[in-house]
Every structure is written in C-alpha cells, then in structure tokens.
mmCIF file of C-alpha atoms in Angstrom:
data_model
loop_
_atom_site.group_PDB
_atom_site.id
_atom_site.type_symbol
_atom_site.label_atom_id
_atom_site.label_comp_id
_atom_site.label_asym_id
_atom_site.label_seq_id
_atom_site.Cartn_x
_atom_site.Cartn_y
_atom_site.Cartn_z
ATOM 1 C CA MET A 1 100.813 97.637 86.794
ATOM 2 C CA GLY A 2 101.879 101.303 86.994
ATOM 3 C CA LEU A 3 105.429 102.373 87.879
ATOM 4 C CA LYS A 4 104.337 103.430 91.380
ATOM 5 C CA ASN A 5 102.792 100.022 92.101
ATOM 6 C CA PHE A 6 105.838 98.275 90.634
ATOM 7 C CA PHE A 7 108.141 99.963 93.153
ATOM 8 C CA LYS A 8 105.613 99.309 95.916
ATOM 9 C CA PHE A 9 105.715 95.555 95.352
ATOM 10 C CA ALA A 10 109.400 95.398 94.370
ATOM 11 C CA SER A 11 110.643 96.115 97.904
ATOM 12 C CA ASN A 12 109.729 94.835 101.344
ATOM 13 C CA HIS A 13 108.162 97.030 104.015
ATOM 14 C CA ILE A 14 109.694 96.251 107.398
ATOM 15 C CA GLY A 15 108.829 97.533 110.870
ATOM 16 C CA ILE A 16 111.385 97.233 113.670
ATOM 17 C CA ASP A 17 110.739 97.586 117.397
ATOM 18 C CA LEU A 18 114.292 98.251 118.516
ATOM 19 C CA GLY A 19 114.188 97.352 122.193
ATOM 20 C CA THR A 20 116.729 97.320 124.992
ATOM 21 C CA ALA A 21 115.998 93.670 125.813
ATOM 22 C CA ASN A 22 114.403 92.283 122.630
ATOM 23 C CA THR A 23 113.976 93.428 119.039
ATOM 24 C CA LEU A 24 110.886 92.535 117.005
ATOM 25 C CA VAL A 25 110.732 92.663 113.215
ATOM 26 C CA TYR A 26 107.459 92.931 111.292
ATOM 27 C CA LEU A 27 107.351 92.052 107.580
ATOM 28 C CA LYS A 28 104.352 93.376 105.672
ATOM 29 C CA GLY A 29 102.164 90.497 104.533
ATOM 30 C CA HIS A 30 103.754 88.061 106.992
ATOM 31 C CA GLY A 31 103.347 89.635 110.465
ATOM 32 C CA ILE A 32 106.032 89.473 113.153
ATOM 33 C CA VAL A 33 108.758 87.254 111.690
ATOM 34 C CA ILE A 34 111.613 87.865 114.159
ATOM 35 C CA ASN A 35 111.655 88.196 117.945
ATOM 36 C CA GLU A 36 115.237 88.018 119.201
ATOM 37 C CA PRO A 37 117.224 89.399 122.150
ATOM 38 C CA SER A 38 119.104 92.645 121.522
ATOM 39 C CA VAL A 39 122.427 90.992 122.329
ATOM 40 C CA VAL A 40 125.652 90.724 120.322
ATOM 41 C CA VAL A 41 128.857 88.784 121.075
ATOM 42 C CA VAL A 42 132.080 90.356 119.777
ATOM 43 C CA ASN A 43 135.556 88.813 119.542
ATOM 44 C CA GLN A 44 137.752 91.493 121.116
ATOM 45 C CA LYS A 45 140.889 90.082 119.519
ATOM 46 C CA THR A 46 139.635 90.363 115.947
ATOM 47 C CA GLY A 47 136.773 92.868 116.346
ATOM 48 C CA ARG A 48 134.462 90.484 114.496
ATOM 49 C CA ILE A 49 130.875 89.692 115.506
ATOM 50 C CA VAL A 50 130.569 86.085 116.694
ATOM 51 C CA ALA A 51 126.825 85.836 117.397
ATOM 52 C CA ILE A 52 123.686 87.970 117.300
ATOM 53 C CA GLY A 53 120.269 87.633 118.916
ATOM 54 C CA ALA A 54 119.120 84.298 120.354
ATOM 55 C CA GLU A 55 122.480 82.636 119.695
ATOM 56 C CA ALA A 56 124.287 85.456 121.504
ATOM 57 C CA LYS A 57 121.943 85.282 124.511
ATOM 58 C CA GLN A 58 122.688 81.564 124.888
ATOM 59 C CA MET A 59 126.328 82.565 125.434
ATOM 60 C CA LEU A 60 125.605 85.042 128.259
ATOM 61 C CA GLY A 61 127.918 84.264 131.177
ATOM 62 C CA ARG A 62 129.493 81.378 129.264
ATOM 63 C CA THR A 63 132.154 83.045 127.159
ATOM 64 C CA PRO A 64 135.969 83.161 127.430
ATOM 65 C CA ALA A 65 137.642 86.464 128.273
ATOM 66 C CA HIS A 66 138.232 87.514 124.645
ATOM 67 C CA LEU A 67 134.512 87.252 123.786
ATOM 68 C CA LYS A 68 132.481 90.216 124.992
ATOM 69 C CA THR A 69 128.692 90.203 125.279
ATOM 70 C CA ILE A 70 127.251 93.590 124.317
ATOM 71 C CA ARG A 71 123.767 95.043 124.626
ATOM 72 C CA PRO A 72 124.023 97.790 121.989
ATOM 73 C CA LEU A 73 120.972 99.641 123.305
ATOM 74 C CA VAL A 74 120.735 101.155 126.755
ATOM 75 C CA ASP A 75 117.487 102.740 128.008
ATOM 76 C CA GLY A 76 116.027 102.384 124.517
ATOM 77 C CA VAL A 77 118.737 104.347 122.707
ATOM 78 C CA ILE A 78 121.915 103.361 120.882
ATOM 79 C CA SER A 79 124.982 103.053 123.099
ATOM 80 C CA ASP A 80 127.199 101.316 120.516
ATOM 81 C CA TYR A 81 126.534 102.562 116.987
ATOM 82 C CA GLU A 82 128.652 100.064 115.037
ATOM 83 C CA VAL A 83 127.286 97.016 116.861
ATOM 84 C CA THR A 84 123.700 98.296 116.450
ATOM 85 C CA GLU A 85 124.312 98.727 112.716
ATOM 86 C CA GLU A 86 125.570 95.136 112.482
ATOM 87 C CA MET A 87 122.572 93.854 114.431
ATOM 88 C CA LEU A 88 120.129 95.775 112.241
ATOM 89 C CA ALA A 89 121.816 94.519 109.072
ATOM 90 C CA TYR A 90 121.483 90.943 110.346
ATOM 91 C CA LEU A 91 117.782 91.382 111.195
ATOM 92 C CA ILE A 92 116.878 93.204 107.965
ATOM 93 C CA ASN A 93 118.701 90.627 105.858
ATOM 94 C CA LYS A 94 117.010 87.781 107.762
ATOM 95 C CA ALA A 95 113.567 89.312 107.163
ATOM 96 C CA ASN A 96 114.346 89.960 103.490
ATOM 97 C CA GLN A 97 115.308 86.317 102.972
ATOM 98 C CA MET A 98 111.770 85.317 103.943
ATOM 99 C CA ASP A 99 110.291 87.231 100.987
ATOM 100 C CA LYS A 100 112.953 88.205 98.464
ATOM 101 C CA LYS A 101 112.310 91.377 96.508
ATOM 102 C CA LEU A 102 114.170 93.269 93.801
ATOM 103 C CA PHE A 103 115.025 96.429 95.739
ATOM 104 C CA ARG A 104 116.220 97.257 99.233
ATOM 105 C CA PRO A 105 113.458 97.454 101.873
ATOM 106 C CA LYS A 106 111.721 100.459 103.368
ATOM 107 C CA VAL A 107 112.074 100.388 107.146
ATOM 108 C CA VAL A 108 110.145 101.983 110.008
ATOM 109 C CA VAL A 109 111.876 101.974 113.414
ATOM 110 C CA GLY A 110 110.206 102.688 116.749
ATOM 111 C CA ILE A 111 111.999 105.059 119.134
ATOM 112 C CA PRO A 112 111.179 106.132 122.729
ATOM 113 C CA THR A 113 109.554 109.503 123.357
ATOM 114 C CA GLY A 114 111.851 112.250 124.551
ATOM 115 C CA VAL A 115 114.995 111.100 122.733
ATOM 116 C CA THR A 116 117.318 113.838 121.544
ATOM 117 C CA ASN A 117 117.784 114.749 117.884
ATOM 118 C CA VAL A 118 121.254 113.186 118.041
ATOM 119 C CA GLU A 119 119.867 109.908 119.422
ATOM 120 C CA ALA A 120 117.100 109.824 116.819
ATOM 121 C CA ARG A 121 119.587 110.567 114.041
ATOM 122 C CA ALA A 122 121.786 107.686 115.212
ATOM 123 C CA VAL A 123 118.856 105.254 114.812
ATOM 124 C CA TYR A 124 118.035 106.664 111.361
ATOM 125 C CA ASP A 125 121.659 106.480 110.189
ATOM 126 C CA ALA A 126 122.067 102.943 111.533
ATOM 127 C CA ALA A 127 118.950 101.767 109.658
ATOM 128 C CA ARG A 128 120.145 103.328 106.388
ATOM 129 C CA ALA A 129 123.661 101.933 106.818
ATOM 130 C CA ALA A 130 122.166 98.492 107.569
ATOM 131 C CA GLY A 131 120.533 98.334 104.130
ATOM 132 C CA ALA A 132 117.260 100.289 104.220
ATOM 133 C CA SER A 133 116.485 102.248 101.034
ATOM 134 C CA GLN A 134 114.335 104.577 103.124
ATOM 135 C CA ALA A 135 114.088 104.829 106.910
ATOM 136 C CA TYR A 136 111.334 106.379 109.010
ATOM 137 C CA LEU A 137 111.118 106.888 112.778
ATOM 138 C CA ILE A 138 107.941 106.619 114.855
ATOM 139 C CA GLU A 139 107.484 107.159 118.582
ATOM 140 C CA GLU A 140 106.776 103.819 120.253
ATOM 141 C CA PRO A 141 103.564 104.823 122.087
ATOM 142 C CA VAL A 142 102.120 106.061 118.772
ATOM 143 C CA ALA A 143 103.082 102.788 117.071
ATOM 144 C CA GLY A 144 101.481 100.845 119.932
ATOM 145 C CA ALA A 145 98.285 102.904 119.720
ATOM 146 C CA LEU A 146 98.086 102.359 115.964
ATOM 147 C CA GLY A 147 98.677 98.642 116.475
ATOM 148 C CA VAL A 148 95.638 98.228 118.729
ATOM 149 C CA ARG A 149 93.586 100.664 116.611
ATOM 150 C CA LEU A 150 93.054 103.325 119.241
ATOM 151 C CA PRO A 151 91.312 106.519 117.998
ATOM 152 C CA ILE A 152 94.460 108.654 118.048
ATOM 153 C CA LYS A 153 93.224 110.991 115.287
ATOM 154 C CA ASP A 154 90.241 112.088 117.347
ATOM 155 C CA ALA A 155 90.330 115.224 119.498
ATOM 156 C CA ILE A 156 90.149 113.170 122.698
ATOM 157 C CA GLY A 157 93.012 112.043 124.899
ATOM 158 C CA THR A 158 94.248 108.463 124.635
ATOM 159 C CA VAL A 159 96.771 107.277 127.238
ATOM 160 C CA VAL A 160 99.357 104.653 126.260
ATOM 161 C CA VAL A 161 101.803 102.997 128.684
ATOM 162 C CA ASP A 162 104.530 101.037 126.858
ATOM 163 C CA ILE A 163 106.710 99.006 129.254
ATOM 164 C CA GLY A 164 109.856 97.687 127.601
ATOM 165 C CA GLY A 165 113.149 96.311 128.839
ATOM 166 C CA GLY A 166 115.010 99.563 129.439
ATOM 167 C CA THR A 167 112.318 102.239 129.400
ATOM 168 C CA THR A 168 108.664 102.823 130.149
ATOM 169 C CA ASP A 169 106.954 105.252 127.767
ATOM 170 C CA ILE A 170 103.817 107.041 128.950
ATOM 171 C CA ALA A 171 102.082 109.256 126.414
ATOM 172 C CA VAL A 172 98.832 111.136 125.939
ATOM 173 C CA ILE A 173 97.919 111.091 122.258
ATOM 174 C CA ALA A 174 95.251 113.218 120.561
ATOM 175 C CA SER A 175 94.608 114.699 117.121
ATOM 176 C CA GLY A 176 97.219 112.438 115.536
ATOM 177 C CA GLY A 177 100.194 113.306 117.732
ATOM 178 C CA VAL A 178 101.749 113.116 121.203
ATOM 179 C CA VAL A 179 100.368 115.877 123.442
ATOM 180 C CA ARG A 180 102.337 115.007 126.593
ATOM 181 C CA SER A 181 104.810 112.241 127.282
ATOM 182 C CA LYS A 182 107.153 110.925 129.943
ATOM 183 C CA ASN A 183 109.984 108.476 129.431
ATOM 184 C CA LEU A 184 111.069 106.581 132.553
ATOM 185 C CA ARG A 185 114.385 104.721 132.723
ATOM 186 C CA ILE A 186 112.709 102.034 134.835
ATOM 187 C CA ALA A 187 111.278 98.947 133.149
ATOM 188 C CA GLY A 188 111.754 95.182 132.786
ATOM 189 C CA ASP A 189 115.540 95.172 133.231
ATOM 190 C CA LYS A 190 115.219 97.034 136.538
ATOM 191 C CA LEU A 191 112.597 94.531 137.708
ATOM 192 C CA ASN A 192 114.976 91.682 136.815
ATOM 193 C CA THR A 193 117.781 93.333 138.791
ATOM 194 C CA ASP A 194 115.494 93.786 141.795
ATOM 195 C CA VAL A 195 114.467 90.110 141.670
ATOM 196 C CA LEU A 196 118.136 89.033 141.529
ATOM 197 C CA GLN A 197 118.966 91.280 144.483
ATOM 198 C CA PHE A 198 116.018 89.924 146.483
ATOM 199 C CA ILE A 199 117.150 86.316 145.890
ATOM 200 C CA ARG A 200 120.675 87.219 147.017
ATOM 201 C CA ASP A 201 119.494 89.047 150.133
ATOM 202 C CA GLU A 202 116.708 86.649 151.133
ATOM 203 C CA PHE A 203 118.125 83.257 150.185
ATOM 204 C CA LYS A 204 121.889 83.996 149.950
ATOM 205 C CA LEU A 205 121.925 82.630 146.394
ATOM 206 C CA ILE A 206 123.768 84.163 143.469
ATOM 207 C CA VAL A 207 122.052 83.571 140.139
ATOM 208 C CA GLY A 208 122.977 84.816 136.690
ATOM 209 C CA GLU A 209 120.920 87.005 134.382
ATOM 210 C CA LYS A 210 119.867 84.094 132.150
ATOM 211 C CA THR A 211 118.545 82.109 135.144
#
C-alpha cells in the first residue's frame, strides 16, 4: 500500500448535512449513520452542555428555568458558534466511534446557497475546531443533485428544490456549478408554526412544538 492510500484509509470521510431542524451524518462505507435534531440543552448556571440531539429534543418544553434549549442554527446558518462547535464535535466523535481510524476525519459540510463569506467561514471554522483534519463546504442543492446522480456536469439546466427546516434552496445547476439560485427563509419550521397557529385559531387549543 502506497503512502497516499495509507492516509486515505487511515482517516474517516464524513459528510454532514447541517440543518436547522435536523442534522444528518454520512460515514463513507456505512451510509447515513446519524440523524438527530439540531438541538442542544445548556445549563445556564454552569455553561455546560447537558444534552445534544435526540436527547435534547426530548427535553423541549420540559426543562427547569436554568436549562436553556438552543437551536444553534437559524435559517440554515450558525447563530451560536460555540454551541454549534460542541454539537459538531459530538456528531463527528459519534461517527468516528463506529469505525475507528488512526487520524482525524476529513469532513464535508453542506451549506445553503447565498450565504455570506462570514457565514461560510463560521461553518468551516466550527468543523475544524470540532476535530476535522480537513473541512470542505458544498452548496446543499449541488450535494442533493450529486446524491441522486443528476447530470450536473452537462451543459443543460438541472433544477433542484431542497426544502429543509429553516430554508428552501432553489438552484439551477449546469456545467458543474450553480448558475442561478434563490434561498428562501420559508420551509418546514414555518409550516409547523402555521399549523400550530391554525389549531389555536380554529380549535382554541394550545399545543407545544413537540406535539
């Protein structure tokens, strides 16, 4: 085995779909190994993280005053850098435990189209700080198109609509890149809010987010 192949097999390759509502983690050779809510519970008295992901979501609306439930991503971008870093570290470590390798993993993270350089840099820095030896960013519609094997390298337009929790990404892809794109701040979370409001207005019932 050559030196290049040694380093290739000595570290994991991880793909992360960092979503407003849920985060998915793909581990090369194993498929999607993690699908957890993008939720973190923090103890405001000590500043320590109490729960992350599925465990944190179970606590939504059921925590004492000193425990704060945080969604570290808003509209697909980082709103709380430190909490996002902690969440990424937890997810990367959890994926690494499933197939232990000698070196730190290489990580690809999906980001919405139209994010600013500052927002993109925050995702990159958070991934590196969370334990990635190398971090790469890919626009989510492009990742989605690659995932379903659309002919994005051809000189014809391919339209992708990616509806997430916080954002909806619409992109026209051709010749290997995004030609035109639109990022809407209306997606699954807004639909949830509208359903809750309808139930309150129509049936005079107040229900929580988890319900």
